[in-house]
XYZ file of C-alpha atoms in Angstrom:
439
model
C -4.835 -17.455 11.556
C -3.869 -20.341 8.747
C -4.989 -20.008 5.299
C -8.111 -22.564 6.053
C -9.435 -21.487 9.263
C -8.856 -17.635 7.264
C -10.599 -19.013 3.945
C -13.602 -20.636 6.136
C -14.369 -18.024 8.456
C -17.647 -16.214 8.998
C -16.773 -13.136 8.049
C -14.824 -14.047 4.465
C -17.722 -16.078 3.720
C -20.388 -13.918 4.263
C -18.272 -11.198 2.566
C -17.371 -12.910 -0.359
C -20.953 -14.310 -0.938
C -22.206 -10.360 -1.320
C -19.685 -10.260 -3.601
C -20.847 -12.598 -5.913
C -24.181 -11.812 -5.174
C -23.655 -8.197 -6.621
C -21.831 -9.437 -9.705
C -24.954 -10.259 -11.433
C -25.925 -7.189 -11.295
C -22.301 -5.124 -12.816
C -21.191 -7.611 -15.516
C -20.786 -6.267 -18.190
C -20.713 -2.332 -17.147
C -23.206 -0.336 -18.701
C -23.028 0.746 -22.159
C -22.543 3.125 -24.467
C -20.704 5.438 -21.790
C -21.459 8.744 -22.644
C -18.915 11.595 -20.870
C -15.797 13.586 -21.601
C -12.963 13.142 -19.910
C -10.847 16.713 -20.015
C -9.538 18.545 -17.021
C -12.681 21.099 -15.492
C -13.388 22.948 -12.507
C -14.521 20.296 -10.495
C -12.167 17.759 -12.185
C -8.849 17.795 -11.806
C -5.834 14.600 -13.408
C -4.277 13.110 -11.182
C -1.190 11.317 -11.971
C 0.525 8.516 -9.530
C 2.223 5.245 -9.783
C 0.541 2.030 -8.208
C 3.539 -0.449 -7.840
C 6.780 0.454 -5.724
C 8.954 -1.496 -3.308
C 11.388 -0.402 -0.584
C 13.314 -1.404 2.461
C 10.637 -3.149 3.617
C 10.925 -5.655 1.030
C 13.413 -6.036 -1.676
C 13.672 -2.213 -2.845
C 17.116 -0.118 -2.411
C 15.864 3.008 -0.441
C 13.668 4.389 2.360
C 9.901 5.256 1.677
C 10.652 8.745 2.701
C 13.203 9.362 0.328
C 11.152 7.754 -2.327
C 8.308 9.968 -1.462
C 10.181 12.795 -1.502
C 11.417 11.104 -5.377
C 7.939 10.871 -6.684
C 6.745 14.276 -5.097
C 9.913 16.120 -6.474
C 8.609 14.604 -10.351
C 5.343 16.057 -9.945
C 3.253 13.250 -9.284
C 0.178 13.074 -7.093
C -0.051 10.321 -5.382
C 1.945 7.281 -5.137
C 0.807 3.287 -3.448
C 3.575 1.571 -1.199
C 3.329 -1.891 -2.667
C 6.040 -3.957 -0.506
C 5.783 -7.853 -0.689
C 4.024 -9.703 1.990
C 4.085 -7.039 4.628
C 2.725 -3.037 5.292
C 5.308 -0.752 7.033
C 3.634 -0.596 10.814
C 6.099 -1.974 12.797
C 9.355 -1.420 14.496
C 12.220 -2.210 12.120
C 15.972 -1.267 11.900
C 18.024 -2.406 9.062
C 21.785 -2.731 8.936
C 23.261 -0.648 6.325
C 25.771 -2.728 5.492
C 23.805 -5.649 4.369
C 20.581 -4.006 2.105
C 21.105 -2.788 -1.301
C 22.872 0.174 -2.062
C 22.954 0.765 1.660
C 25.686 3.391 2.288
C 24.232 5.150 -0.952
C 20.719 5.293 0.530
C 22.223 6.417 3.414
C 23.976 9.078 2.413
C 21.527 10.704 0.505
C 18.601 10.173 3.379
C 21.232 12.313 5.892
C 21.400 14.603 3.074
C 18.318 15.446 2.694
C 16.248 14.601 6.197
C 19.408 15.145 8.657
C 16.844 16.198 11.611
C 14.781 13.108 10.471
C 16.640 10.303 10.449
C 16.931 7.313 13.290
C 20.292 5.764 13.833
C 21.944 3.370 16.269
C 24.855 1.512 16.358
C 24.667 -2.217 17.318
C 26.751 -5.107 17.731
C 29.633 -2.494 16.018
C 27.158 -2.138 13.177
C 25.278 0.940 11.998
C 21.325 0.448 11.789
C 18.680 2.877 10.579
C 15.159 2.378 11.521
C 12.689 2.541 9.212
C 9.811 4.659 9.104
C 6.308 3.257 9.262
C 3.865 4.133 6.176
C 1.796 6.457 8.687
C 4.774 8.508 10.172
C 6.061 9.028 6.087
C 2.951 10.271 5.149
C 1.794 12.797 7.873
C 5.069 14.150 7.340
C 5.393 14.248 3.120
C 1.763 14.609 2.015
C 0.208 17.551 1.119
C -3.716 17.226 1.407
C -5.156 18.236 -2.146
C -1.739 18.227 -4.077
C 0.182 14.911 -2.925
C -1.296 11.886 -1.373
C 0.371 8.190 -0.340
C -1.688 4.969 -0.289
C -0.643 1.961 1.687
C -0.507 -0.794 -0.405
C 0.927 -4.613 -0.175
C 1.950 -6.671 -3.170
C 0.652 -10.351 -2.117
C 3.266 -12.146 -3.355
C 2.333 -15.937 -4.013
C 3.106 -19.017 -6.535
C 1.897 -22.442 -8.088
C 4.783 -24.936 -8.098
C 7.426 -22.277 -9.845
C 4.643 -19.450 -11.250
C 5.135 -16.542 -9.351
C 1.184 -14.723 -8.871
C 1.302 -11.571 -7.473
C -1.667 -9.104 -6.919
C -1.241 -5.369 -5.558
C -4.265 -4.230 -3.073
C -3.986 -0.684 -2.784
C -5.939 1.620 0.223
C -4.850 -1.955 2.259
C -5.993 -1.665 5.938
C -4.182 -5.079 7.388
C -1.639 -6.768 5.703
C -2.739 -10.102 4.162
C -1.029 -12.800 3.891
C -0.540 -15.115 0.703
C -3.190 -18.399 0.594
C -1.835 -20.417 -1.979
C -4.608 -22.858 -4.403
C -4.736 -25.637 -6.587
C -4.278 -24.389 -10.014
C -2.794 -20.395 -10.658
C -6.231 -19.295 -11.265
C -7.045 -20.602 -7.864
C -4.318 -18.538 -6.102
C -5.288 -15.470 -7.915
C -9.373 -16.342 -7.041
C -8.583 -17.303 -3.204
C -5.961 -13.900 -2.970
C -9.222 -11.665 -5.046
C -11.382 -12.835 -2.915
C -9.578 -12.078 0.416
C -8.854 -8.293 -0.458
C -12.927 -8.257 -1.428
C -13.542 -9.681 1.760
C -11.733 -6.945 4.081
C -13.263 -4.643 1.763
C -16.517 -5.374 2.559
C -15.682 -6.061 6.609
C -13.874 -2.471 6.765
C -16.598 -0.563 4.190
C -12.809 0.900 2.841
C -12.666 1.191 -0.806
C -9.426 -1.625 -1.783
C -8.331 -1.697 -5.014
C -6.954 -5.019 -6.672
C -4.841 -5.449 -9.569
C -3.401 -8.282 -11.322
C 0.641 -7.679 -11.761
C 2.713 -8.504 -14.605
C 0.996 -11.579 -16.269
C 4.346 -12.175 -18.124
C 6.653 -12.266 -15.172
C 8.406 -16.055 -15.471
C 5.128 -16.337 -18.058
C 3.411 -17.502 -15.121
C -0.047 -16.386 -16.162
C -1.862 -17.037 -19.184
C -4.551 -15.356 -20.489
C -7.021 -18.438 -20.065
C -6.016 -18.008 -16.294
C -6.691 -14.670 -15.816
C -10.036 -13.802 -17.500
C -12.402 -16.322 -14.969
C -10.921 -14.659 -12.581
C -14.071 -12.538 -10.542
C -13.767 -9.643 -8.622
C -10.275 -8.976 -10.763
C -10.241 -6.341 -12.973
C -7.328 -4.532 -13.424
C -3.637 -5.683 -14.850
C -0.636 -4.358 -15.327
C -0.642 -4.288 -19.640
C 2.587 -2.574 -18.681
C 4.778 -2.694 -15.962
C 8.199 -0.965 -15.734
C 10.578 -3.793 -14.526
C 12.856 -5.114 -17.608
C 12.470 -8.727 -17.136
C 8.538 -8.816 -16.793
C 8.764 -9.267 -20.533
C 5.292 -6.674 -21.679
C 6.355 -7.892 -25.476
C 6.104 -11.683 -24.561
C 7.628 -13.915 -27.248
C 7.464 -16.667 -30.442
C 5.796 -18.755 -27.711
C 3.803 -15.913 -24.961
C 1.551 -13.831 -25.981
C 2.107 -10.191 -24.897
C 0.500 -8.128 -22.759
C -1.945 -6.750 -25.212
C -2.556 -9.326 -26.883
C -3.453 -10.684 -23.685
C -5.880 -7.755 -22.714
C -7.916 -8.214 -26.098
C -8.057 -12.175 -25.604
C -9.435 -11.668 -22.013
C -11.641 -8.738 -23.099
C -13.204 -10.713 -26.013
C -14.093 -14.044 -23.581
C -15.572 -11.908 -20.670
C -17.501 -10.569 -22.635
C -18.611 -13.360 -24.945
C -18.445 -16.312 -23.262
C -17.874 -15.637 -19.044
C -20.653 -12.606 -18.542
C -18.074 -10.838 -16.777
C -16.910 -7.319 -16.480
C -14.439 -5.219 -18.888
C -10.954 -5.976 -17.706
C -9.043 -2.398 -17.413
C -5.150 -1.786 -18.170
C -2.653 -0.467 -15.525
C 0.638 1.220 -16.625
C 3.102 0.879 -13.064
C 6.457 1.184 -12.372
C 7.419 -1.530 -10.094
C 10.758 0.371 -9.286
C 12.869 -1.140 -6.708
C 16.045 1.194 -8.103
C 16.577 4.578 -6.893
C 20.240 5.383 -7.530
C 22.400 5.148 -10.644
C 19.244 6.343 -12.879
C 19.111 6.024 -15.811
C 20.188 2.231 -16.040
C 18.808 -1.071 -17.186
C 17.537 -1.619 -13.514
C 13.685 -1.882 -12.297
C 13.541 2.002 -11.589
C 10.868 4.566 -11.269
C 9.116 7.022 -13.961
C 8.417 3.997 -16.266
C 4.944 3.872 -16.360
C 1.899 5.621 -14.421
C -1.955 6.124 -14.829
C -4.072 9.364 -15.450
C -6.902 9.611 -13.080
C -9.985 12.062 -13.669
C -11.290 12.536 -10.294
C -12.904 15.049 -7.822
C -10.392 15.223 -5.312
C -7.100 13.446 -3.923
C -8.584 11.118 -1.954
C -8.360 7.115 -2.083
C -12.011 7.043 -1.827
C -12.040 9.549 -4.893
C -8.937 7.903 -7.071
C -10.314 4.759 -6.755
C -14.260 5.506 -7.673
C -12.779 6.771 -10.518
C -10.377 3.920 -11.585
C -13.569 1.894 -11.023
C -15.600 3.714 -13.070
C -12.886 3.709 -16.146
C -12.619 7.675 -15.416
C -8.187 6.892 -16.448
C -5.823 6.116 -19.273
C -2.555 4.460 -18.735
C 1.037 5.967 -20.024
C 4.651 5.397 -20.079
C 4.615 9.187 -21.713
C 2.395 10.459 -23.779
C -0.472 12.848 -22.129
C -3.901 12.915 -22.796
C -5.584 16.294 -23.221
C -9.415 15.049 -23.643
C -11.188 11.616 -24.340
C -14.951 11.333 -25.083
C -17.141 8.461 -24.758
C -19.982 9.434 -26.836
C -23.319 7.092 -28.118
C -21.603 6.510 -31.262
C -18.144 5.978 -30.981
C -15.123 7.725 -29.229
C -13.104 11.067 -29.605
C -9.654 11.744 -28.768
C -7.414 14.428 -28.282
C -3.262 14.357 -27.375
C -1.736 16.867 -25.410
C 1.263 17.433 -27.629
C 4.974 17.555 -27.022
C 7.500 19.531 -29.370
C 8.509 17.351 -32.126
C 5.969 14.088 -31.364
C 3.921 12.522 -33.813
C 1.079 10.861 -33.190
C -0.583 7.254 -34.586
C -3.802 6.950 -33.085
C -5.245 3.300 -33.219
C -8.427 2.191 -31.657
C -9.233 -1.700 -31.639
C -11.137 -4.402 -30.562
C -13.530 -7.214 -31.393
C -16.695 -7.530 -33.600
C -19.390 -10.344 -32.285
C -19.365 -13.110 -34.735
C -15.282 -13.544 -34.305
C -14.177 -16.914 -33.472
C -13.156 -17.279 -30.291
C -12.001 -21.272 -30.721
C -8.263 -21.773 -29.893
C -5.454 -24.031 -30.170
C -2.354 -24.517 -27.817
C 0.688 -23.495 -27.890
C 3.326 -26.536 -28.501
C 7.574 -26.637 -28.266
C 9.646 -27.954 -31.035
C 8.706 -31.533 -29.477
C 5.298 -30.882 -30.070
C 4.489 -30.436 -25.896
C 1.804 -27.888 -25.230
C 3.726 -24.952 -23.439
C 2.237 -23.211 -20.620
C 1.541 -19.992 -22.339
C -2.136 -18.534 -23.802
C -3.410 -20.410 -26.159
C -3.395 -19.429 -29.963
C -7.029 -17.049 -31.200
C -8.114 -15.752 -34.191
C -6.387 -12.792 -35.448
C -9.546 -11.012 -34.895
C -9.188 -11.023 -31.684
C -7.814 -7.381 -31.019
C -8.426 -6.684 -34.505
C -6.643 -2.385 -34.823
C -10.259 -0.972 -36.642
C -8.989 2.492 -37.518
C -5.938 3.928 -37.092
C -5.184 8.143 -37.949
C -1.698 10.206 -37.727
C -1.947 13.677 -35.989
C -3.020 14.510 -32.239
C -6.837 14.097 -32.571
C -9.149 11.160 -33.788
C -12.375 10.481 -33.778
C -13.932 6.622 -34.022
C -17.535 5.770 -35.558
C -18.934 2.510 -33.803
C -20.059 0.584 -37.046
C -22.729 -1.518 -34.675
C -21.028 -4.992 -34.597
C -17.973 -4.422 -32.135
C -17.981 -5.928 -28.487
C -15.631 -3.389 -26.971
C -13.074 -0.627 -28.115
C -10.320 0.400 -26.541
C -7.729 2.764 -28.167
C -3.594 3.077 -28.051
C -1.483 6.587 -28.881
C 1.757 6.026 -29.907
C 4.637 8.566 -29.899
C 7.302 9.200 -32.456
C 9.488 9.784 -29.660
C 11.499 7.013 -27.195
C 10.957 6.283 -23.450
C 13.618 8.296 -22.000
C 14.422 5.221 -19.795
C 12.679 1.983 -21.196
C 11.725 -1.065 -19.052
C 12.096 -2.577 -23.094
C 14.789 -0.769 -25.671
C 13.436 1.298 -27.530
C 9.936 0.953 -26.329
C 8.195 4.167 -27.497
C 6.150 6.640 -25.739
C 2.334 5.526 -25.168
C -0.707 6.045 -23.789
C -3.327 3.368 -23.243
C -6.981 4.198 -23.606
C -9.572 1.807 -21.587
C -11.787 -0.099 -23.251
C -15.752 0.258 -23.130
C -18.729 -2.055 -24.770
C -19.880 -1.328 -27.707
C -22.832 -1.886 -29.627
C -22.586 -5.463 -30.248
C -22.166 -6.393 -26.442
C -25.748 -5.037 -25.718
């Protein structure tokens, strides 16, 4: 099916129209949120990664070996998100041609000698890539370890790469393109929503690494309907999480998006994910894109795609690159945080957000010649203001009455053992909640 025919198909149009109608009742999310996120007899913290690559696209290992890596490291769930493909067909790879082929083959042969399927073709050694269902059935453990089918829908606008992940996707979706960066995102988000509506299966869509090639600005992202998640932390060393002199960091983009969504666009909160974006599974640690750098901790009633996605969409999670939380308390009058401390670590807890009345005027970023740069615009410092800083393993923030939203960041004195960017600290990102001024 062509891109145009897909966009104009009755199923697609009806599904998207139903979703747009629903948005009028869901933006912004209810506030205040009253809930304590902590493990109980009925709810558990599940650690997982939502961005993973394998030999099915540009990773350098087999699905089964990647699944075992995460299982061995006590992860509870993992979503495979290869570029523009699902691991559903029969595919063989030439060990001499794929990245790290001989190394990956040797490790697979040692770990799973009775599982590997190989053949000689034209004098070359080939191995069959296992389908997702084969790997999930063999290595998943009900209630303990879950594998989720996903896709990185990899699109672009001119030279700007625009990638979105769809977790728990049922059918592969082709990139649809568009007339702008925003249009590309919206078209592909609409396609995911249409599949979700048609199948009745929950699918989580999120924007990947906005600062990869500095492709996506806050102004592009803030307007996308149905896209309420983005990667505030991506473990790939080449995605520019911290930005540079001309380009905003991921956290700065987050605060701008949150502020404009609440004050001008009447759209829901944007949640921030931490992910690996793993491609390289040998010679760890190195400066390659490796597993184990960023993850989400989701509080859910059970380890199923449905329960995990429901909790993610309700904001019952935090993102981390090392810091663990014991409890996150959302009260009518504020937020209470308690860290699960590591030996030798000291913690800084910051509460931040934007106050009612803060200017949302902006100006373009200019290069040395005075020409506008494709970058997030400059906004007032009051957007993303740090309201309170505390030291220790617990902190409480009480609303002053003029906050549009409040989020929190917990920073450890310990460095990340294998960071995305040199000298990254271990951190946790607590999801935003609406403040009193957003009512």
